[in-house]
PDB file of C-alpha atoms in Angstrom:
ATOM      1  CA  UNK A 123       1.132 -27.748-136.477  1.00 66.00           C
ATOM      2  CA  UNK A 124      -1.168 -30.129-134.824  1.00 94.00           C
ATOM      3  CA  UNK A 125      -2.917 -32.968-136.165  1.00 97.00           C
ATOM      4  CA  UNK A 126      -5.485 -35.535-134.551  1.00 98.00           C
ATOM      5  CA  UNK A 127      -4.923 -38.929-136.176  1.00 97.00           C
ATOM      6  CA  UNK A 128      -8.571 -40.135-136.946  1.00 98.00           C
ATOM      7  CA  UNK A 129      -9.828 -43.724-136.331  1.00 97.00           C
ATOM      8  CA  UNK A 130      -9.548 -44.655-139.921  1.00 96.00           C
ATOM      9  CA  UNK A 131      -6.461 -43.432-140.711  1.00 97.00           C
ATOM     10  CA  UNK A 132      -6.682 -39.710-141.873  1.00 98.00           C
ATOM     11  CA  UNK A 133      -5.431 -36.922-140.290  1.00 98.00           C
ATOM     12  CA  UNK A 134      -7.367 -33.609-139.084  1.00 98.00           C
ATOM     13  CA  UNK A 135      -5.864 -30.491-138.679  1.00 98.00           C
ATOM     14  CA  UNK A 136      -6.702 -28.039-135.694  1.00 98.00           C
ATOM     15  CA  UNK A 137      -5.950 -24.794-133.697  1.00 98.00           C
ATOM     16  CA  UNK A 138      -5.709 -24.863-129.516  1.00 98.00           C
ATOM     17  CA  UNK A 139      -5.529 -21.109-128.965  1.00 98.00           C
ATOM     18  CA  UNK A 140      -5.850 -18.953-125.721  1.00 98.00           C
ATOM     19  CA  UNK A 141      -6.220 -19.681-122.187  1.00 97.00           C
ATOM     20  CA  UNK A 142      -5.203 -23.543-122.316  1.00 96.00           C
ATOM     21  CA  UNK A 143      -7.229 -23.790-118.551  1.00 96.00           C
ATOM     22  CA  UNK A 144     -10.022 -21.699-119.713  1.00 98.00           C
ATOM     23  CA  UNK A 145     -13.514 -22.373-121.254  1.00 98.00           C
ATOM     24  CA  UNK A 146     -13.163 -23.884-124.491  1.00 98.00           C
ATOM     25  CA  UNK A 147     -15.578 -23.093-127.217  1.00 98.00           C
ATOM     26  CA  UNK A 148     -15.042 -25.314-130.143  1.00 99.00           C
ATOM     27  CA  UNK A 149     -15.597 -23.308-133.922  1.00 99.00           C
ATOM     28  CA  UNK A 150     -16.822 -25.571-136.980  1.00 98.00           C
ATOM     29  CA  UNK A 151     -16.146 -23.666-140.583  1.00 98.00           C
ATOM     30  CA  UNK A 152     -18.412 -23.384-144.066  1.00 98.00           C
ATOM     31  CA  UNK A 153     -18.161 -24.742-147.123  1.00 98.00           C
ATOM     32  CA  UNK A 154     -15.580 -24.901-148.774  1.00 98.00           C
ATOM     33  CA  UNK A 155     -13.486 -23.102-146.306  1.00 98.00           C
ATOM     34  CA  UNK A 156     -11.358 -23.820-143.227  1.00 98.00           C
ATOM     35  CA  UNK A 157     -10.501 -22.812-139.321  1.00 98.00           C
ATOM     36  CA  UNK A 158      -8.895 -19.728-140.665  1.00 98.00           C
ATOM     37  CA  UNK A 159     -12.708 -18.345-141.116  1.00 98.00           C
ATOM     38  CA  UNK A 160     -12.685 -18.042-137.589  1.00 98.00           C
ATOM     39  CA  UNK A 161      -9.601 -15.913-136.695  1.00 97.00           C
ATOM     40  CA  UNK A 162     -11.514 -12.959-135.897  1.00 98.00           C
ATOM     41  CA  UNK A 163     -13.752 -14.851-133.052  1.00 98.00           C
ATOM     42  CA  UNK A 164     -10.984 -17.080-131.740  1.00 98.00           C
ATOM     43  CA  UNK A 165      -8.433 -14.000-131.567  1.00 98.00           C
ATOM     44  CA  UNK A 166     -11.247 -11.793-129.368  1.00 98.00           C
ATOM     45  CA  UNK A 167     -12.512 -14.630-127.689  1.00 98.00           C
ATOM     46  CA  UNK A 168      -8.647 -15.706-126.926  1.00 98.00           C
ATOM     47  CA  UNK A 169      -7.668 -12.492-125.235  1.00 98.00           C
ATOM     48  CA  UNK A 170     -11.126 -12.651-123.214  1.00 98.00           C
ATOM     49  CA  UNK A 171      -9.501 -16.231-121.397  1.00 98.00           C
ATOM     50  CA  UNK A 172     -11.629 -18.409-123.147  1.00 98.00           C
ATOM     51  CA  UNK A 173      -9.415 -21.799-125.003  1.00 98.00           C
ATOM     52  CA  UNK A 174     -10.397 -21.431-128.561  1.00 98.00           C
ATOM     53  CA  UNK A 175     -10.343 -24.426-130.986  1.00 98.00           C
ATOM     54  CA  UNK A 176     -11.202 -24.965-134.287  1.00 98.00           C
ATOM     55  CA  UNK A 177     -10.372 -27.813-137.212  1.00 98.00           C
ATOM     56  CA  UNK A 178     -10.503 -28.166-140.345  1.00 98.00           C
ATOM     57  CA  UNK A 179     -13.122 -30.176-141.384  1.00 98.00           C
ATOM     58  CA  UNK A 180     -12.038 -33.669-143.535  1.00 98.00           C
ATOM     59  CA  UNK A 181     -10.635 -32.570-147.208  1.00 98.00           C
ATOM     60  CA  UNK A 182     -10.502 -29.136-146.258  1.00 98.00           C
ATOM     61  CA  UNK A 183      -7.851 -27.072-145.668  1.00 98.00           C
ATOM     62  CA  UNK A 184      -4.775 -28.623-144.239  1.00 98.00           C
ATOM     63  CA  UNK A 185      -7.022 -31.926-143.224  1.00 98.00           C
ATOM     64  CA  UNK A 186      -6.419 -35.189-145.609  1.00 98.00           C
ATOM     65  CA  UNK A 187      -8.397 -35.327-148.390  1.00 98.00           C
ATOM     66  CA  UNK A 188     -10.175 -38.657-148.348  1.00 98.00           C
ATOM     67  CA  UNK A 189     -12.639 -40.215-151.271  1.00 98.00           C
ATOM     68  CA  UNK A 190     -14.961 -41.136-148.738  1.00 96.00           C
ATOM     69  CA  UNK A 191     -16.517 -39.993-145.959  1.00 97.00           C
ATOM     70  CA  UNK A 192     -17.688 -36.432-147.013  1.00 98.00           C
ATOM     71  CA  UNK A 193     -21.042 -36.146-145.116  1.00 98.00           C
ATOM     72  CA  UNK A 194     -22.659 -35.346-142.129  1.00 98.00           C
ATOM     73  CA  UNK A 195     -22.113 -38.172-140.162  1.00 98.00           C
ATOM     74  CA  UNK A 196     -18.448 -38.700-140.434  1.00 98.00           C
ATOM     75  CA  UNK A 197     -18.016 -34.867-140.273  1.00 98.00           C
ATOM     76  CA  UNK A 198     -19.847 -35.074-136.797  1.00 98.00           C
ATOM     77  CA  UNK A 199     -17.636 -38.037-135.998  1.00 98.00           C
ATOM     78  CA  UNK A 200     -14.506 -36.636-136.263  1.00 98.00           C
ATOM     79  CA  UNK A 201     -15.307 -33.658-134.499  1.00 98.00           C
ATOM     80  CA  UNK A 202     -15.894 -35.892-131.366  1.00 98.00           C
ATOM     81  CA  UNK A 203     -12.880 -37.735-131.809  1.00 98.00           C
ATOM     82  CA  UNK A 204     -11.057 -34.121-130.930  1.00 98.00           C
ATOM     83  CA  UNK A 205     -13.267 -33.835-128.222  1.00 98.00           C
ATOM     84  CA  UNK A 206     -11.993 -36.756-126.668  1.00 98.00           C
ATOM     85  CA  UNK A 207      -8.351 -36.290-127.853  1.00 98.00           C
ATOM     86  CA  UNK A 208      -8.571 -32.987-126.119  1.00 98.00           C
ATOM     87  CA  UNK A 209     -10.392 -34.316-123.433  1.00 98.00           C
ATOM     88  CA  UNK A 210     -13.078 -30.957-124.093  1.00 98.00           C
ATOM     89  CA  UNK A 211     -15.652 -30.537-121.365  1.00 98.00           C
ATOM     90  CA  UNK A 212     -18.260 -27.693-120.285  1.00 98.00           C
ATOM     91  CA  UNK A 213     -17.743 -26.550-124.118  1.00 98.00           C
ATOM     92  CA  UNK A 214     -19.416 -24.561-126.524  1.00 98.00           C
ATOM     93  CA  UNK A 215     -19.831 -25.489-129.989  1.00 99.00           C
ATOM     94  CA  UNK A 216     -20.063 -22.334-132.673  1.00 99.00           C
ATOM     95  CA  UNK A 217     -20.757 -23.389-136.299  1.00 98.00           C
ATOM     96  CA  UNK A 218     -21.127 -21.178-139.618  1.00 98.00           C
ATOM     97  CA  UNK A 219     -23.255 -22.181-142.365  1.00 98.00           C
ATOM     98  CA  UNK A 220     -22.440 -25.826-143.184  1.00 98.00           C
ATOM     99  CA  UNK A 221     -20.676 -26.003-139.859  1.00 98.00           C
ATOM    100  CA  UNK A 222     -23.791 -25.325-138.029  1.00 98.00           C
ATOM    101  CA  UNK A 223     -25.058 -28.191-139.711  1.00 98.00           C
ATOM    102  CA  UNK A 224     -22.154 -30.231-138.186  1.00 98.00           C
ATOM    103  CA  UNK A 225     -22.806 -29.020-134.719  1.00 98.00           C
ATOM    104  CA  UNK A 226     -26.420 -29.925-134.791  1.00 98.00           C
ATOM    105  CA  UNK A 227     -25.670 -33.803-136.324  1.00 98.00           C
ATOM    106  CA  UNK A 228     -22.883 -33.644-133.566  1.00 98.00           C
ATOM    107  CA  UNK A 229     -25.059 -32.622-130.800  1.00 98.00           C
ATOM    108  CA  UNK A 230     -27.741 -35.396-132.205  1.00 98.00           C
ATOM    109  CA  UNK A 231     -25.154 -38.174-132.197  1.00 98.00           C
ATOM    110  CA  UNK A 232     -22.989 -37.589-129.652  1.00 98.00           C
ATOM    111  CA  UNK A 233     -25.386 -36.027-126.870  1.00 98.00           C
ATOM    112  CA  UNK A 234     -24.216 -32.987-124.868  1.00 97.00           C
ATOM    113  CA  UNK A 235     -21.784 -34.627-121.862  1.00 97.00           C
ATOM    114  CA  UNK A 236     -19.068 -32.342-123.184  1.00 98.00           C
ATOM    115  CA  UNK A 237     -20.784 -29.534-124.671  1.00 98.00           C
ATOM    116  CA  UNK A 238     -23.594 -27.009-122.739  1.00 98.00           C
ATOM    117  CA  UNK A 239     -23.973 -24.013-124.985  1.00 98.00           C
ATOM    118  CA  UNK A 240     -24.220 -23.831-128.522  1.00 98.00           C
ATOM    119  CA  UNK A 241     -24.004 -21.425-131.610  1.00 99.00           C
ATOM    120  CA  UNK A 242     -25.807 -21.610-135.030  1.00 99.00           C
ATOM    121  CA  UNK A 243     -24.742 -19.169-137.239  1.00 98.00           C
ATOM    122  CA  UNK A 244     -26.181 -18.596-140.683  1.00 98.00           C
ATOM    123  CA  UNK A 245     -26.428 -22.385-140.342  1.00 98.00           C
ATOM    124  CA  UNK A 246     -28.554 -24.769-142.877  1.00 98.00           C
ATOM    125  CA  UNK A 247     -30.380 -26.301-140.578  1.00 98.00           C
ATOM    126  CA  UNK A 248     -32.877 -27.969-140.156  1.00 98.00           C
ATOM    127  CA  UNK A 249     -33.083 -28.502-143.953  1.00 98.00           C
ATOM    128  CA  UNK A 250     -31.736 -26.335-146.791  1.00 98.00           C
ATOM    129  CA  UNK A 251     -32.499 -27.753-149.749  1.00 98.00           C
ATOM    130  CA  UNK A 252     -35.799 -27.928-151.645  1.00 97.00           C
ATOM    131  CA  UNK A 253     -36.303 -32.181-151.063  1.00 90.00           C
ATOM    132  CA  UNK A 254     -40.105 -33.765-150.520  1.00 88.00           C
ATOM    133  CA  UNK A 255     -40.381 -33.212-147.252  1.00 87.00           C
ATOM    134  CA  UNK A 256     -38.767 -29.475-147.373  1.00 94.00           C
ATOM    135  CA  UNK A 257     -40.919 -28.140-150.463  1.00 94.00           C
ATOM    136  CA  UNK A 258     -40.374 -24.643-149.874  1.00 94.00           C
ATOM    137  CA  UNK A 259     -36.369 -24.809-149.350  1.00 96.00           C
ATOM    138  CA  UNK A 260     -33.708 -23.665-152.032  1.00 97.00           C
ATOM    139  CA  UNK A 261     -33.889 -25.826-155.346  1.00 97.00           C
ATOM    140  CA  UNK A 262     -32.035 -28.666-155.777  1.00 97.00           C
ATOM    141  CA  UNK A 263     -31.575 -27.228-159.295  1.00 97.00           C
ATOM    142  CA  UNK A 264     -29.128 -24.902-157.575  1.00 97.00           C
ATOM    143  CA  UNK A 265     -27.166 -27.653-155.635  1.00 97.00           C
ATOM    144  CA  UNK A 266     -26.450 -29.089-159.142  1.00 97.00           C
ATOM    145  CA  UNK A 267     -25.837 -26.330-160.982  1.00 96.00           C
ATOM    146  CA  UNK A 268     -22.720 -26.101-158.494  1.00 96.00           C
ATOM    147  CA  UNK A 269     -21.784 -29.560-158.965  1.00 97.00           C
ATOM    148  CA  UNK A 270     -21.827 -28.768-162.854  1.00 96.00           C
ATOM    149  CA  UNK A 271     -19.562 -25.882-162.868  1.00 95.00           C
ATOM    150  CA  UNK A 272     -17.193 -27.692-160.703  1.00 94.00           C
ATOM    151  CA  UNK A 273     -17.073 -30.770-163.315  1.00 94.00           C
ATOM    152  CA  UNK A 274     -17.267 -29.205-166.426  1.00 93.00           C
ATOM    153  CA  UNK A 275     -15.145 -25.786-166.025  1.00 84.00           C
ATOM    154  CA  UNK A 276     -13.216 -26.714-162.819  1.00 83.00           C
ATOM    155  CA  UNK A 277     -13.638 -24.847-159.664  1.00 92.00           C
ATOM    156  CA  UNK A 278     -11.861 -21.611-159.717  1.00 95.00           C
ATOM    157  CA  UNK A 279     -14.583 -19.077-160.956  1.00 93.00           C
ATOM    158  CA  UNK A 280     -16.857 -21.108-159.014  1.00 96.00           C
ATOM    159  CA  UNK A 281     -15.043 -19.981-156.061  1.00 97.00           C
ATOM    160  CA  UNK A 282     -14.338 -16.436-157.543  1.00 97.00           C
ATOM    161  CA  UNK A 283     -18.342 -15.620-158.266  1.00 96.00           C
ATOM    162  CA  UNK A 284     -19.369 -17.134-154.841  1.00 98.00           C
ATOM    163  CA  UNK A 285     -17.493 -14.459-152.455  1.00 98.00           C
ATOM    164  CA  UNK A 286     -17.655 -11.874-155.234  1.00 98.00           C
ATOM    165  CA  UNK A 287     -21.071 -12.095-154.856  1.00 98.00           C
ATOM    166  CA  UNK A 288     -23.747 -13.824-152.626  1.00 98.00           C
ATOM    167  CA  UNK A 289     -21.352 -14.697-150.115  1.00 98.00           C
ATOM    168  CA  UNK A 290     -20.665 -11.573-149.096  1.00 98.00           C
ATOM    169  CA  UNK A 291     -23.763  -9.807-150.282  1.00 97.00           C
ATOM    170  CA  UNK A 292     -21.540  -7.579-152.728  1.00 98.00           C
ATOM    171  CA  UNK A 293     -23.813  -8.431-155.483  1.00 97.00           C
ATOM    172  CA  UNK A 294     -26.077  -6.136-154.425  1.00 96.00           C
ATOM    173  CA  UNK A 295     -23.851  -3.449-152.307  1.00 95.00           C
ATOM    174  CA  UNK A 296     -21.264  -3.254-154.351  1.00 96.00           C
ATOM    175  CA  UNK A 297     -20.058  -0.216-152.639  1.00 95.00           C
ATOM    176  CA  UNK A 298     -18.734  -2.438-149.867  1.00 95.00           C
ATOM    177  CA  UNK A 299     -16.934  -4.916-151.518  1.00 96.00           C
ATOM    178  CA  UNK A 300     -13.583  -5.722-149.937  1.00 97.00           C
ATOM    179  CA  UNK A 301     -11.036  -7.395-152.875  1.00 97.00           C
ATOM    180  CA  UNK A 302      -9.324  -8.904-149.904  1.00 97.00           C
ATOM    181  CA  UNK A 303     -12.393 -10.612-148.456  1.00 98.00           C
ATOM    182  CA  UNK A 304     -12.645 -12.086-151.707  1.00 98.00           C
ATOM    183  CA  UNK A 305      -8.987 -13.517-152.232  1.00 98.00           C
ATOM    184  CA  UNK A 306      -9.198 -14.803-148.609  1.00 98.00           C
ATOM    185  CA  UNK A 307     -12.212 -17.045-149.920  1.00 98.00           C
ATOM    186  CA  UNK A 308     -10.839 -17.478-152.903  1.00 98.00           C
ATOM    187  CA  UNK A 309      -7.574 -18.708-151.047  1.00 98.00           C
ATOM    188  CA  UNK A 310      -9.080 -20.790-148.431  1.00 98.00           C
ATOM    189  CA  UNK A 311     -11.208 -22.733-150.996  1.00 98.00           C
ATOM    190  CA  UNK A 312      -8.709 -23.833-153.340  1.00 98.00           C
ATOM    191  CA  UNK A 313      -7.069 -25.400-150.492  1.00 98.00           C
ATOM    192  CA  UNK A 314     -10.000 -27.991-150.171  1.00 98.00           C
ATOM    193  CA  UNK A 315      -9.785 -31.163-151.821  1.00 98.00           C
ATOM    194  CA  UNK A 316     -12.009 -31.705-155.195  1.00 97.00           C
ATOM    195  CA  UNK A 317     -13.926 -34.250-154.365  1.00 98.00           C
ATOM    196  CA  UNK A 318     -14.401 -33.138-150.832  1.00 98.00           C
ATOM    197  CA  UNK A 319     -16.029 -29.741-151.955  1.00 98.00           C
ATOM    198  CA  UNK A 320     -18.488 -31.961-154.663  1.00 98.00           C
ATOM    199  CA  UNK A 321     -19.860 -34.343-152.350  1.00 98.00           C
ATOM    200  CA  UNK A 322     -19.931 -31.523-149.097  1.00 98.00           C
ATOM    201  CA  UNK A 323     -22.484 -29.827-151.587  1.00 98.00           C
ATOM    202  CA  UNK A 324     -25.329 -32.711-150.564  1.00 97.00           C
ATOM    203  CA  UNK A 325     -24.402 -33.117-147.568  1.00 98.00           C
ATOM    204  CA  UNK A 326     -24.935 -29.301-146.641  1.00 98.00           C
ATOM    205  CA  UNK A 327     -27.859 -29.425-148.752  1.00 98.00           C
ATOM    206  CA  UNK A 328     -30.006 -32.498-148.265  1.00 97.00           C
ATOM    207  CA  UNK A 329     -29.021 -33.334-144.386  1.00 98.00           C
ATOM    208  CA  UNK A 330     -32.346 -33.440-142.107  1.00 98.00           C
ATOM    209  CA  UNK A 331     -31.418 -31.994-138.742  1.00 98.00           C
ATOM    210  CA  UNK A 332     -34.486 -31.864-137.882  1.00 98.00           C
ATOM    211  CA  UNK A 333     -34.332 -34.835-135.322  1.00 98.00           C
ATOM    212  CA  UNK A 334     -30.691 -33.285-134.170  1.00 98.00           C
ATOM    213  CA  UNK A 335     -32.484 -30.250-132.692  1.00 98.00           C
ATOM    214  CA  UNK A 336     -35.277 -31.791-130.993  1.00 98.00           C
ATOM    215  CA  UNK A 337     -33.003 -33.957-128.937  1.00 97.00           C
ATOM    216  CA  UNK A 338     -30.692 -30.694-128.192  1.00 98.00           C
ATOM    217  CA  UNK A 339     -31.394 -29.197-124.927  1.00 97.00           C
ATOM    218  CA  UNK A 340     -28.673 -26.819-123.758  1.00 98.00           C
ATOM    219  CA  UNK A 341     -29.301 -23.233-124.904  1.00 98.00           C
ATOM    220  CA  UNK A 342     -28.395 -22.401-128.095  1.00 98.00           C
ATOM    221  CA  UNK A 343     -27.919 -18.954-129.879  1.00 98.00           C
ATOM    222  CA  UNK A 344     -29.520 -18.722-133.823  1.00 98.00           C
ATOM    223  CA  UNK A 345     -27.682 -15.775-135.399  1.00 98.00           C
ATOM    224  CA  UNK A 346     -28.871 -15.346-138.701  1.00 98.00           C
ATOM    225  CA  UNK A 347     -28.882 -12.150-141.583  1.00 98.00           C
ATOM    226  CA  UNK A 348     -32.212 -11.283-143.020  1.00 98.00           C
ATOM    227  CA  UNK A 349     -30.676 -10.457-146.430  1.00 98.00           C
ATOM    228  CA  UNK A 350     -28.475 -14.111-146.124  1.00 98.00           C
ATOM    229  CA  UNK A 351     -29.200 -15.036-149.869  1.00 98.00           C
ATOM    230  CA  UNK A 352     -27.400 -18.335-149.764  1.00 98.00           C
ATOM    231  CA  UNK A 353     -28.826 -19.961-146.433  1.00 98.00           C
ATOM    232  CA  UNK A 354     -32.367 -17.965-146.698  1.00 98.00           C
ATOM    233  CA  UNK A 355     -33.861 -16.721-142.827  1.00 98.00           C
ATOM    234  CA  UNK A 356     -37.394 -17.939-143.434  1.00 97.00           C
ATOM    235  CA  UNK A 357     -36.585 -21.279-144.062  1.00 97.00           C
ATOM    236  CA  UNK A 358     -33.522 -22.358-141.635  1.00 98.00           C
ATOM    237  CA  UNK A 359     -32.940 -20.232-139.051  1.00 98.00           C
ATOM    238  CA  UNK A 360     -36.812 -19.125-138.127  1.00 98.00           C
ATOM    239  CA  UNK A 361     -37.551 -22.837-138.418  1.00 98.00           C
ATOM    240  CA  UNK A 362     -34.735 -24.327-136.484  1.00 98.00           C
ATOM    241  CA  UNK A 363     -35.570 -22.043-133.582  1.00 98.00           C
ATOM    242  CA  UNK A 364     -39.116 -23.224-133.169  1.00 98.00           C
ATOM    243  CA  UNK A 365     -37.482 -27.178-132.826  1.00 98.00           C
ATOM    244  CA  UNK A 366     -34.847 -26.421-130.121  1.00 98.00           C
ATOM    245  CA  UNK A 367     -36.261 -26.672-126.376  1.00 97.00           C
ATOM    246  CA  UNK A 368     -34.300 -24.054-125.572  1.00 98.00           C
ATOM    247  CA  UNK A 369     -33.537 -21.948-128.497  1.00 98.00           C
ATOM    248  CA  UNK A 370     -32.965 -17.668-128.870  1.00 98.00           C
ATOM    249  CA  UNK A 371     -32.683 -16.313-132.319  1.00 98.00           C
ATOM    250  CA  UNK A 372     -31.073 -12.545-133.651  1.00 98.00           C
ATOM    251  CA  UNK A 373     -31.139 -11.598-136.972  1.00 98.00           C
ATOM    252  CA  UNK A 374     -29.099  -9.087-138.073  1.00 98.00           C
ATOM    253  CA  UNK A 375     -30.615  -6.311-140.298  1.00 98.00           C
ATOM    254  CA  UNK A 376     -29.437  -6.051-143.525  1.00 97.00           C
ATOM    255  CA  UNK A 377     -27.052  -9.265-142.297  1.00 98.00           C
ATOM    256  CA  UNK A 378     -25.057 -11.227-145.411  1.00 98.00           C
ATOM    257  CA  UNK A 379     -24.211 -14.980-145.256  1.00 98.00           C
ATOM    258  CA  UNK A 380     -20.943 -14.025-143.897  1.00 98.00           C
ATOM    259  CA  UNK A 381     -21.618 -12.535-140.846  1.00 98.00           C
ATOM    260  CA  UNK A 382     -18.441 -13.652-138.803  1.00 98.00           C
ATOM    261  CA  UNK A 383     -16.077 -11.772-141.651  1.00 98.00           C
ATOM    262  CA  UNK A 384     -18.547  -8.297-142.480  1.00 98.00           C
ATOM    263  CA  UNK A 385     -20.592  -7.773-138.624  1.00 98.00           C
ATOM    264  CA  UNK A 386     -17.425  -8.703-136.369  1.00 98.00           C
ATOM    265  CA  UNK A 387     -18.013  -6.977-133.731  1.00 98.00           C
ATOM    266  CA  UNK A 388     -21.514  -7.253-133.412  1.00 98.00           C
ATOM    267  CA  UNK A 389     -21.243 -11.179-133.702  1.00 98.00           C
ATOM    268  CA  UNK A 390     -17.862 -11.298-131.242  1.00 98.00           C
ATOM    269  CA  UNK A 391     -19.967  -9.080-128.985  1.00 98.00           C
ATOM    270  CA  UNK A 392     -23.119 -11.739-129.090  1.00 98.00           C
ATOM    271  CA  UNK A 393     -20.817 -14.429-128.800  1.00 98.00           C
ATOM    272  CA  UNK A 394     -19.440 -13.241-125.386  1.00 98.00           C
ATOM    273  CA  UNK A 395     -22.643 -11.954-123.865  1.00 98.00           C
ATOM    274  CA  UNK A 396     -23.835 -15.712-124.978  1.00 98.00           C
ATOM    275  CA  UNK A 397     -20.819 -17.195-123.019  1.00 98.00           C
ATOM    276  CA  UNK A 398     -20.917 -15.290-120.400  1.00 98.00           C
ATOM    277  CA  UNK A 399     -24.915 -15.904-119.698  1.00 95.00           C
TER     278      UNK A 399
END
């Protein structure tokens, strides 16, 4: 399996998939999840000729698990240390939920000299939680709460309840829930490191990108559910459209948080109309 040494001495994990000579778009995962989110997208997009990449991010998955250096910054960091380790040009960068985040502090810190498309999907930008300057984002009291379950009862049913519910929307269409989805979650998360998950939780949370999207000037596709009832439409996704220069936005009706796992075609189709533009 391959692994990127980083600068200060961890290790990050990644997928090169597909057409090694062909476009490369460049996936970034939620919390508390890993590359494997992504298998769906990278396995289409693969078989269209496109090189498909994806890591996963610092304490996650099968990357080290480090005390320090859970936030935006370093997150952002490491994903352009691949970039140059694969020597990535002419890419686009697709990012889920806290991963869209990533892209955006990414695109803010590292310019766009290897990257001319972009992807936001059910991403928390520009600002998720409910800090002074973001009044009418989620509650911070929510943030915590999280923090509190995973220090006082562990993380397990943490990361049961969160796909067996919100995540997935199955809290309130129960008809459609898939046990499998669930496990897969389930699975995925419990590979992350502890610590890693706890502080990610802020960082997702209280990062400002609002700065990181006014500087971004390649196109970029917002693809965002209007029934998303962990990364809310009104207050990311609507809003982080308006501060891109050159920004398109398509919510999905009756669209969940996890739109890459429960609208795959739909979003594999946008994604390769987007490409292809």
């Amino acid at each position: 399996m391959p692994f990127l040494d980083l600068a200060d001495g961890n290790s990050l994990f990644y997928k090169d998939w597909g057409n090694i000579t062909g476009p490369p778009v460049v996936f970034s995962h939620g919390w508390p999840l890993n590359s494997d989110n992504w298998e769906n997208q990278m396995f289409f997009l693969g078989n269209q000729g496109y090189r498909v990449i994806a890591h996963d991010r610092r304490g996650h998955g099968r990357s080290s698990q480090p005390w320090s250096g859970n936030d935006m910054d370093t997150y952002a960091d490491d994903l352009h240390q691949l970039f140059v380790h694969l020597d990535l040009t002419n890419a686009t960068m697709v990012g889920h939920s806290t991963g869209g985040g990533e892209v955006a502090r990414f695109l803010g810190r590292h310019g766009t000299a290897r990257v001319s498309k972009a992807v936001l999907v059910g991403a928390v930008t520009p600002l998720l939680g409910a800090i002074r300057t973001n009044p009418d984002g989620v509650p911070l009291s929510v943030f915590e709460n999280d923090r509190k379950t995973l220090r006082e009862n562990g993380r397990a049913q943490l990361f049961w309840d969160i796909p067996a519910g919100p995540f997935f929307g199955y809290n309130r269409h129960p008809e459609n829930t898939s046990l499998a989805l669930v496990q897969s979650w389930f699975d995925q998360a419990m590979q992350a490191g502890f610590v890693n998950v706890y502080d990610c939780i802020k960082a997702y949370s209280e990062t400002d990108f609002t700065e990181d999207l006014k500087k971004t000037e390649i196109p970029v596709l917002v693809i965002h559910g209007d029934e998303d009832q962990l990364v809310p439409v009104e207050t990311t996704a609507k809003r982080t459209v308006k501060l891109l220069k050159r920004g398109q936005l398509k919510v999905y009706e009756g669209g969940d948080h996890a739109l890459p796992n429960t609208h795959v075609e739909r979003v594999n189709g946008d994604l390769l109309d987007f490409l292809r533009s």
